[in-house]
Amino acid sequence: AKNWGFLMVLRLMRLGRLARTVRLLVKFRVLWMLVRGLLSSAGTMFYTMVLVTIMLYVFGAMALELITNNSLVDTDEEFRSIVQANFSTLGESMLTLVQFVCLDSISSIYRPLIQKEPYLIFYFAGVILIVPIVLMNLVTAIIVNSALDQAAADREAPQYHE
């Protein structure tokens, strides 16, 4: 099992050598820019995943308090079935909120709940506005800014080599 880790390191080193070779070839300038852009945004993507996980945890805990502990769980069958299917535990709530991050078929979850408890619109609107819209637009802006900085550095690089 330890040899597999060593083999993975060797493969990564070979990929690094390949990346250097691609960089040297002027023909592959666009490919090199794409590879460098992807590598330079890796840190941003990692921190985005950390922040999204934290946000999902916070909103998942809020869902347990606002939705799972709602009095309609005991009296309304439709409300109870949605809560049991999507918000029964913290993990289940976080997994359901991943659908909200992707805006994937979420109306079947939030619409019946809001119709039964109108104040939940503030919770769901907060989730939708903060995570997929604001957070993802900020991440896009950071990556675009990084790409613009990288393009400026690429334009200045030939001046240093002359």
Coordinates of N, CA and C in Angstrom, one line a residue:
A1 N 0.8 -1.2 0.0 CA 0.0 0.0 0.0 C 0.9 1.3 0.0
K2 N 2.0 1.2 0.7 CA 2.9 2.4 0.7 C 3.5 2.6 -0.7
N3 N 3.7 1.6 -1.4 CA 4.3 1.8 -2.8 C 3.4 2.5 -3.7
W4 N 2.1 2.4 -3.5 CA 1.1 3.2 -4.3 C 1.3 4.6 -4.1
G5 N 1.5 5.1 -2.9 CA 1.7 6.5 -2.7 C 3.0 7.0 -3.4
F6 N 4.1 6.2 -3.4 CA 5.3 6.6 -4.0 C 5.1 6.6 -5.5
L7 N 4.3 5.7 -6.1 CA 4.0 5.7 -7.5 C 3.2 6.9 -7.9
M8 N 2.3 7.3 -7.0 CA 1.5 8.5 -7.3 C 2.4 9.7 -7.4
V9 N 3.3 9.8 -6.5 CA 4.3 10.9 -6.5 C 5.1 11.0 -7.7
L10 N 5.5 9.8 -8.2 CA 6.3 9.7 -9.4 C 5.4 10.1 -10.6
R11 N 4.2 9.7 -10.6 CA 3.3 10.1 -11.7 C 3.1 11.6 -11.7
L12 N 2.9 12.2 -10.5 CA 2.8 13.7 -10.5 C 4.0 14.4 -10.9
M13 N 5.2 13.8 -10.6 CA 6.4 14.5 -11.1 C 6.5 14.4 -12.6
R14 N 6.1 13.2 -13.2 CA 6.1 13.1 -14.6 C 5.1 14.1 -15.3
L15 N 4.0 14.3 -14.6 CA 3.0 15.3 -15.1 C 3.6 16.7 -15.1
G16 N 4.4 17.0 -14.0 CA 5.0 18.3 -13.9 C 6.0 18.4 -15.0
R17 N 6.8 17.4 -15.3 CA 7.8 17.5 -16.4 C 7.0 17.7 -17.8
L18 N 5.9 17.0 -17.9 CA 5.1 17.2 -19.1 C 4.6 18.6 -19.3
A19 N 4.2 19.1 -18.1 CA 3.7 20.5 -18.2 C 4.8 21.5 -18.5
R20 N 6.0 21.3 -18.1 CA 7.2 22.1 -18.4 C 7.5 22.0 -19.9
T21 N 7.4 20.8 -20.4 CA 7.6 20.6 -21.9 C 6.6 21.3 -22.7
V22 N 5.3 21.2 -22.3 CA 4.2 21.9 -23.0 C 4.5 23.4 -23.0
R23 N 5.0 23.9 -21.9 CA 5.2 25.3 -21.8 C 6.3 25.8 -22.7
L24 N 7.2 25.0 -23.0 CA 8.3 25.4 -23.9 C 7.9 25.4 -25.4
L25 N 6.9 24.7 -25.7 CA 6.4 24.7 -27.1 C 5.5 25.9 -27.3
V26 N 5.9 26.8 -28.2 CA 5.1 28.0 -28.5 C 3.7 27.6 -29.1
K27 N 3.7 26.5 -29.8 CA 2.5 26.0 -30.5 C 1.4 25.8 -29.4
F28 N 1.8 25.4 -28.3 CA 0.8 25.0 -27.2 C 0.6 26.1 -26.2
R29 N 0.8 27.4 -26.6 CA 0.7 28.5 -25.7 C -0.7 28.6 -25.1
V30 N -1.8 28.4 -25.8 CA -3.1 28.4 -25.3 C -3.3 27.3 -24.3
L31 N -2.8 26.1 -24.6 CA -3.0 25.0 -23.7 C -2.2 25.2 -22.4
W32 N -1.0 25.8 -22.5 CA -0.2 26.1 -21.3 C -1.0 27.2 -20.5
M33 N -1.6 28.1 -21.1 CA -2.3 29.1 -20.4 C -3.5 28.5 -19.6
L34 N -4.2 27.6 -20.3 CA -5.3 26.9 -19.6 C -4.8 26.0 -18.5
V35 N -3.7 25.3 -18.7 CA -3.2 24.5 -17.6 C -2.7 25.3 -16.4
R36 N -2.0 26.4 -16.7 CA -1.6 27.3 -15.6 C -2.8 28.0 -14.9
G37 N -3.8 28.3 -15.7 CA -5.0 28.9 -15.1 C -5.7 27.9 -14.1
L38 N -5.7 26.7 -14.6 CA -6.4 25.6 -13.7 C -5.5 25.4 -12.5
L39 N -4.2 25.3 -12.6 CA -3.4 25.1 -11.5 C -3.4 26.3 -10.5
S40 N -3.4 27.5 -11.1 CA -3.4 28.7 -10.2 C -4.8 28.9 -9.5
S41 N -5.8 28.3 -10.0 CA -7.1 28.4 -9.4 C -7.4 27.3 -8.4
A42 N -6.5 26.3 -8.3 CA -6.7 25.2 -7.4 C -6.9 25.6 -5.9
G43 N -6.1 26.6 -5.5 CA -6.2 27.1 -4.1 C -7.6 27.7 -3.9
T44 N -8.0 28.5 -4.9 CA -9.3 29.2 -4.8 C -10.4 28.1 -4.8
M45 N -10.3 27.1 -5.6 CA -11.3 26.0 -5.6 C -11.4 25.3 -4.2
F46 N -10.2 25.0 -3.6 CA -10.1 24.3 -2.3 C -10.8 25.2 -1.3
Y47 N -10.4 26.5 -1.2 CA -11.0 27.3 -0.2 C -12.5 27.5 -0.4
T48 N -12.9 27.5 -1.7 CA -14.4 27.6 -2.0 C -15.1 26.4 -1.4
M49 N -14.5 25.2 -1.6 CA -15.1 24.0 -1.0 C -15.2 24.1 0.5
V50 N -14.2 24.6 1.1 CA -14.2 24.7 2.6 C -15.3 25.7 3.0
L51 N -15.4 26.8 2.3 CA -16.4 27.8 2.6 C -17.8 27.3 2.3
V52 N -18.0 26.6 1.2 CA -19.3 26.0 0.9 C -19.7 25.0 2.0
T53 N -18.8 24.2 2.4 CA -19.1 23.2 3.4 C -19.5 23.8 4.7
I54 N -18.8 24.9 5.1 CA -19.2 25.7 6.3 C -20.6 26.3 6.2
M55 N -20.8 26.8 5.0 CA -22.2 27.4 4.7 C -23.3 26.4 4.8
L56 N -23.0 25.2 4.2 CA -24.0 24.1 4.2 C -24.2 23.6 5.6
Y57 N -23.2 23.6 6.4 CA -23.3 23.2 7.8 C -24.2 24.2 8.6
V58 N -23.9 25.5 8.4 CA -24.7 26.5 9.1 C -26.2 26.5 8.7
F59 N -26.4 26.5 7.4 CA -27.8 26.4 6.9 C -28.4 25.1 7.2
G60 N -27.7 24.0 7.2 CA -28.2 22.7 7.6 C -28.7 22.7 9.1
A61 N -27.9 23.3 10.0 CA -28.3 23.4 11.4 C -29.5 24.3 11.5
M62 N -29.6 25.4 10.8 CA -30.7 26.3 10.8 C -32.0 25.5 10.3
A63 N -31.8 24.6 9.3 CA -32.9 23.9 8.8 C -33.5 22.9 9.9
L64 N -32.6 22.3 10.7 CA -33.0 21.4 11.7 C -33.9 22.2 12.7
E65 N -33.4 23.4 13.0 CA -34.2 24.2 14.0 C -35.5 24.8 13.4
L66 N -35.5 25.3 12.2 CA -36.6 25.9 11.6 C -37.6 24.9 11.0
I67 N -37.1 23.9 10.4 CA -38.0 23.0 9.7 C -38.3 21.7 10.4
T68 N -37.3 21.0 10.9 CA -37.5 19.7 11.5 C -38.2 19.8 12.8
N69 N -38.0 20.9 13.6 CA -38.6 21.1 14.8 C -40.0 21.9 14.7
N70 N -40.5 22.0 13.5 CA -41.7 22.8 13.3 C -42.9 21.9 13.8
S71 N -43.9 22.6 14.3 CA -45.1 21.8 14.8 C -45.9 21.1 13.7
L72 N -45.7 21.6 12.4 CA -46.5 20.9 11.3 C -46.0 19.5 11.0
V73 N -44.8 19.2 11.5 CA -44.2 17.8 11.3 C -45.2 16.8 11.9
D74 N -45.8 17.2 13.0 CA -46.7 16.3 13.8 C -48.1 16.2 13.2
T75 N -48.5 17.3 12.5 CA -49.9 17.4 12.1 C -50.2 17.3 10.6
D76 N -49.2 17.7 9.8 CA -49.4 17.8 8.3 C -48.5 16.7 7.6
E77 N -49.2 15.8 6.9 CA -48.6 14.6 6.3 C -47.6 15.0 5.2
E78 N -48.0 16.0 4.4 CA -47.1 16.4 3.3 C -45.8 17.1 3.8
F79 N -46.0 17.9 4.8 CA -44.9 18.6 5.4 C -43.9 17.6 6.0
R80 N -44.5 16.6 6.8 CA -43.7 15.6 7.4 C -42.9 14.8 6.4
S81 N -43.5 14.4 5.3 CA -42.8 13.5 4.3 C -41.7 14.3 3.7
I82 N -41.9 15.6 3.4 CA -40.8 16.4 2.8 C -39.6 16.5 3.9
V83 N -40.0 16.8 5.1 CA -39.0 16.9 6.2 C -38.2 15.6 6.4
Q84 N -38.9 14.5 6.4 CA -38.3 13.2 6.6 C -37.4 12.8 5.5
A85 N -37.8 13.2 4.3 CA -37.0 12.9 3.1 C -35.8 13.8 2.9
N86 N -35.9 15.0 3.4 CA -34.8 16.0 3.0 C -34.1 16.6 4.2
F87 N -34.7 16.7 5.4 CA -34.2 17.4 6.5 C -34.2 16.6 7.8
S88 N -34.2 15.3 7.8 CA -34.3 14.5 9.0 C -33.1 14.6 9.9
T89 N -31.9 14.7 9.3 CA -30.6 14.8 10.1 C -29.8 15.9 9.5
L90 N -28.7 16.3 10.2 CA -27.9 17.3 9.7 C -27.2 17.0 8.4
G91 N -26.8 15.7 8.3 CA -26.2 15.3 7.0 C -27.2 15.3 5.9
E92 N -28.4 14.9 6.2 CA -29.4 14.9 5.1 C -29.8 16.3 4.7
S93 N -29.8 17.2 5.7 CA -30.1 18.6 5.4 C -29.0 19.2 4.5
M94 N -27.7 18.9 4.9 CA -26.6 19.4 4.1 C -26.6 18.8 2.7
L95 N -27.0 17.6 2.5 CA -27.1 17.0 1.2 C -28.2 17.6 0.4
T96 N -29.3 17.9 1.0 CA -30.4 18.6 0.4 C -30.0 20.0 -0.1
L97 N -29.2 20.6 0.8 CA -28.7 22.0 0.4 C -27.7 22.0 -0.7
V98 N -27.1 20.9 -1.0 CA -26.2 20.8 -2.1 C -27.1 21.0 -3.4
Q99 N -28.3 20.5 -3.4 CA -29.2 20.7 -4.5 C -29.4 22.2 -4.6
F100 N -29.5 22.9 -3.5 CA -29.7 24.4 -3.6 C -28.5 25.1 -4.2
V101 N -27.3 24.6 -3.9 CA -26.1 25.1 -4.5 C -26.1 25.1 -6.0
C102 N -26.6 23.9 -6.5 CA -26.7 23.7 -7.9 C -28.0 24.2 -8.5
L103 N -28.9 24.6 -7.7 CA -30.3 25.0 -8.1 C -30.9 23.8 -8.9
D104 N -30.8 22.7 -8.3 CA -31.2 21.4 -9.0 C -32.5 20.9 -8.4
S105 N -33.6 21.2 -9.1 CA -35.0 20.7 -8.8 C -35.3 21.0 -7.3
I106 N -35.1 22.2 -7.0 CA -35.4 22.6 -5.6 C -36.8 23.1 -5.3
S107 N -37.6 23.4 -6.3 CA -38.9 23.9 -6.1 C -39.8 22.9 -5.4
S108 N -39.6 21.6 -5.7 CA -40.4 20.6 -5.1 C -40.1 20.4 -3.6
I109 N -39.0 21.0 -3.2 CA -38.6 21.0 -1.7 C -39.2 22.2 -1.0
Y110 N -38.8 23.4 -1.5 CA -39.1 24.6 -0.8 C -40.6 25.1 -1.0
R111 N -41.2 24.9 -2.2 CA -42.5 25.4 -2.4 C -43.6 24.9 -1.5
P112 N -43.7 23.6 -1.3 CA -44.7 23.1 -0.4 C -44.5 23.5 1.1
L113 N -43.2 23.6 1.5 CA -42.9 24.1 2.8 C -43.3 25.5 3.0
I114 N -43.0 26.4 2.1 CA -43.3 27.8 2.2 C -44.8 28.0 2.1
Q115 N -45.5 27.2 1.3 CA -47.0 27.3 1.3 C -47.6 27.0 2.7
K116 N -47.0 26.1 3.4 CA -47.5 25.7 4.7 C -47.0 26.7 5.8
E117 N -45.8 27.1 5.7 CA -45.2 28.0 6.7 C -44.5 29.2 5.9
P118 N -45.2 30.3 5.7 CA -44.7 31.4 4.8 C -43.4 32.0 5.3
Y119 N -43.1 32.0 6.6 CA -41.9 32.6 7.1 C -40.6 31.8 6.6
L120 N -40.8 30.6 6.1 CA -39.7 29.9 5.6 C -39.1 30.4 4.3
I121 N -39.9 31.4 3.7 CA -39.4 32.0 2.5 C -38.1 32.8 2.8
F122 N -38.0 33.3 4.0 CA -36.7 34.1 4.4 C -35.5 33.1 4.5
Y123 N -35.8 31.9 5.0 CA -34.7 30.9 5.1 C -34.3 30.5 3.7
F124 N -35.2 30.1 2.9 CA -34.9 29.5 1.5 C -34.3 30.6 0.6
A125 N -34.9 31.8 0.7 CA -34.3 33.0 -0.1 C -32.9 33.3 0.4
G126 N -32.6 33.2 1.7 CA -31.3 33.4 2.1 C -30.3 32.4 1.6
V127 N -30.7 31.1 1.6 CA -29.9 30.0 1.1 C -29.6 30.3 -0.4
I128 N -30.7 30.5 -1.2 CA -30.5 30.7 -2.6 C -29.7 31.9 -2.9
L129 N -29.9 33.0 -2.2 CA -29.1 34.3 -2.5 C -27.7 34.2 -2.1
I130 N -27.4 33.6 -1.0 CA -26.0 33.6 -0.5 C -25.2 32.5 -1.1
V131 N -25.6 31.3 -1.2 CA -24.7 30.2 -1.6 C -24.5 30.2 -3.1
P132 N -25.6 29.9 -3.9 CA -25.3 29.7 -5.3 C -25.1 31.1 -6.1
I133 N -25.7 32.1 -5.6 CA -25.6 33.4 -6.4 C -24.4 34.2 -5.9
V134 N -24.4 34.7 -4.7 CA -23.4 35.6 -4.2 C -22.0 34.9 -4.1
L135 N -22.0 33.7 -3.5 CA -20.7 33.0 -3.3 C -20.1 32.6 -4.6
M136 N -20.9 32.0 -5.5 CA -20.3 31.6 -6.8 C -19.9 32.7 -7.6
N137 N -20.6 33.9 -7.6 CA -20.2 35.0 -8.3 C -18.9 35.6 -7.8
L138 N -18.7 35.6 -6.5 CA -17.5 36.0 -5.9 C -16.3 35.1 -6.3
V139 N -16.5 33.8 -6.3 CA -15.5 32.9 -6.8 C -15.1 33.1 -8.2
T140 N -16.2 33.3 -9.1 CA -15.9 33.6 -10.5 C -15.1 34.9 -10.6
A141 N -15.4 35.9 -9.8 CA -14.7 37.2 -9.9 C -13.2 37.0 -9.5
I142 N -13.0 36.2 -8.5 CA -11.6 35.9 -8.0 C -10.8 35.2 -9.1
I143 N -11.5 34.2 -9.7 CA -10.8 33.4 -10.8 C -10.5 34.3 -12.0
V144 N -11.5 35.1 -12.4 CA -11.3 36.0 -13.5 C -10.1 37.0 -13.2
N145 N -10.1 37.6 -12.0 CA -9.1 38.5 -11.6 C -7.7 37.8 -11.7
S146 N -7.6 36.6 -11.2 CA -6.4 35.8 -11.2 C -6.0 35.6 -12.7
A147 N -6.9 35.3 -13.5 CA -6.6 35.1 -15.0 C -6.1 36.4 -15.6
L148 N -6.7 37.5 -15.3 CA -6.2 38.8 -15.8 C -4.8 39.1 -15.3
D149 N -4.5 38.8 -14.0 CA -3.2 39.0 -13.5 C -2.2 38.1 -14.2
Q150 N -2.6 36.9 -14.5 CA -1.7 35.9 -15.1 C -1.5 36.3 -16.6
A151 N -2.5 36.9 -17.3 CA -2.3 37.3 -18.6 C -1.4 38.5 -18.7
A152 N -1.5 39.4 -17.7 CA -0.5 40.6 -17.6 C 0.9 40.1 -17.4
A153 N 1.1 39.1 -16.5 CA 2.4 38.5 -16.3 C 2.9 37.9 -17.6
D154 N 2.1 37.2 -18.3 CA 2.5 36.5 -19.5 C 2.9 37.6 -20.6
R155 N 2.3 38.7 -20.6 CA 2.7 39.8 -21.6 C 4.0 40.4 -21.2
E156 N 4.3 40.5 -19.9 CA 5.5 41.1 -19.4 C 6.7 40.1 -19.4
A157 N 6.4 38.8 -19.5 CA 7.5 37.8 -19.4 C 8.5 37.9 -20.5
P158 N 8.1 38.1 -21.8 CA 9.1 38.3 -22.9 C 10.1 39.4 -22.7
Q159 N 9.6 40.5 -22.0 CA 10.5 41.7 -21.8 C 11.6 41.3 -20.9
Y160 N 11.4 40.4 -19.9 CA 12.4 40.0 -19.0 C 13.4 39.1 -19.6
H161 N 13.0 38.3 -20.6 CA 13.9 37.4 -21.3 C 14.7 38.0 -22.4
E162 N 14.5 39.2 -22.8 CA 15.3 39.8 -23.8 C 16.5 40.4 -23.3

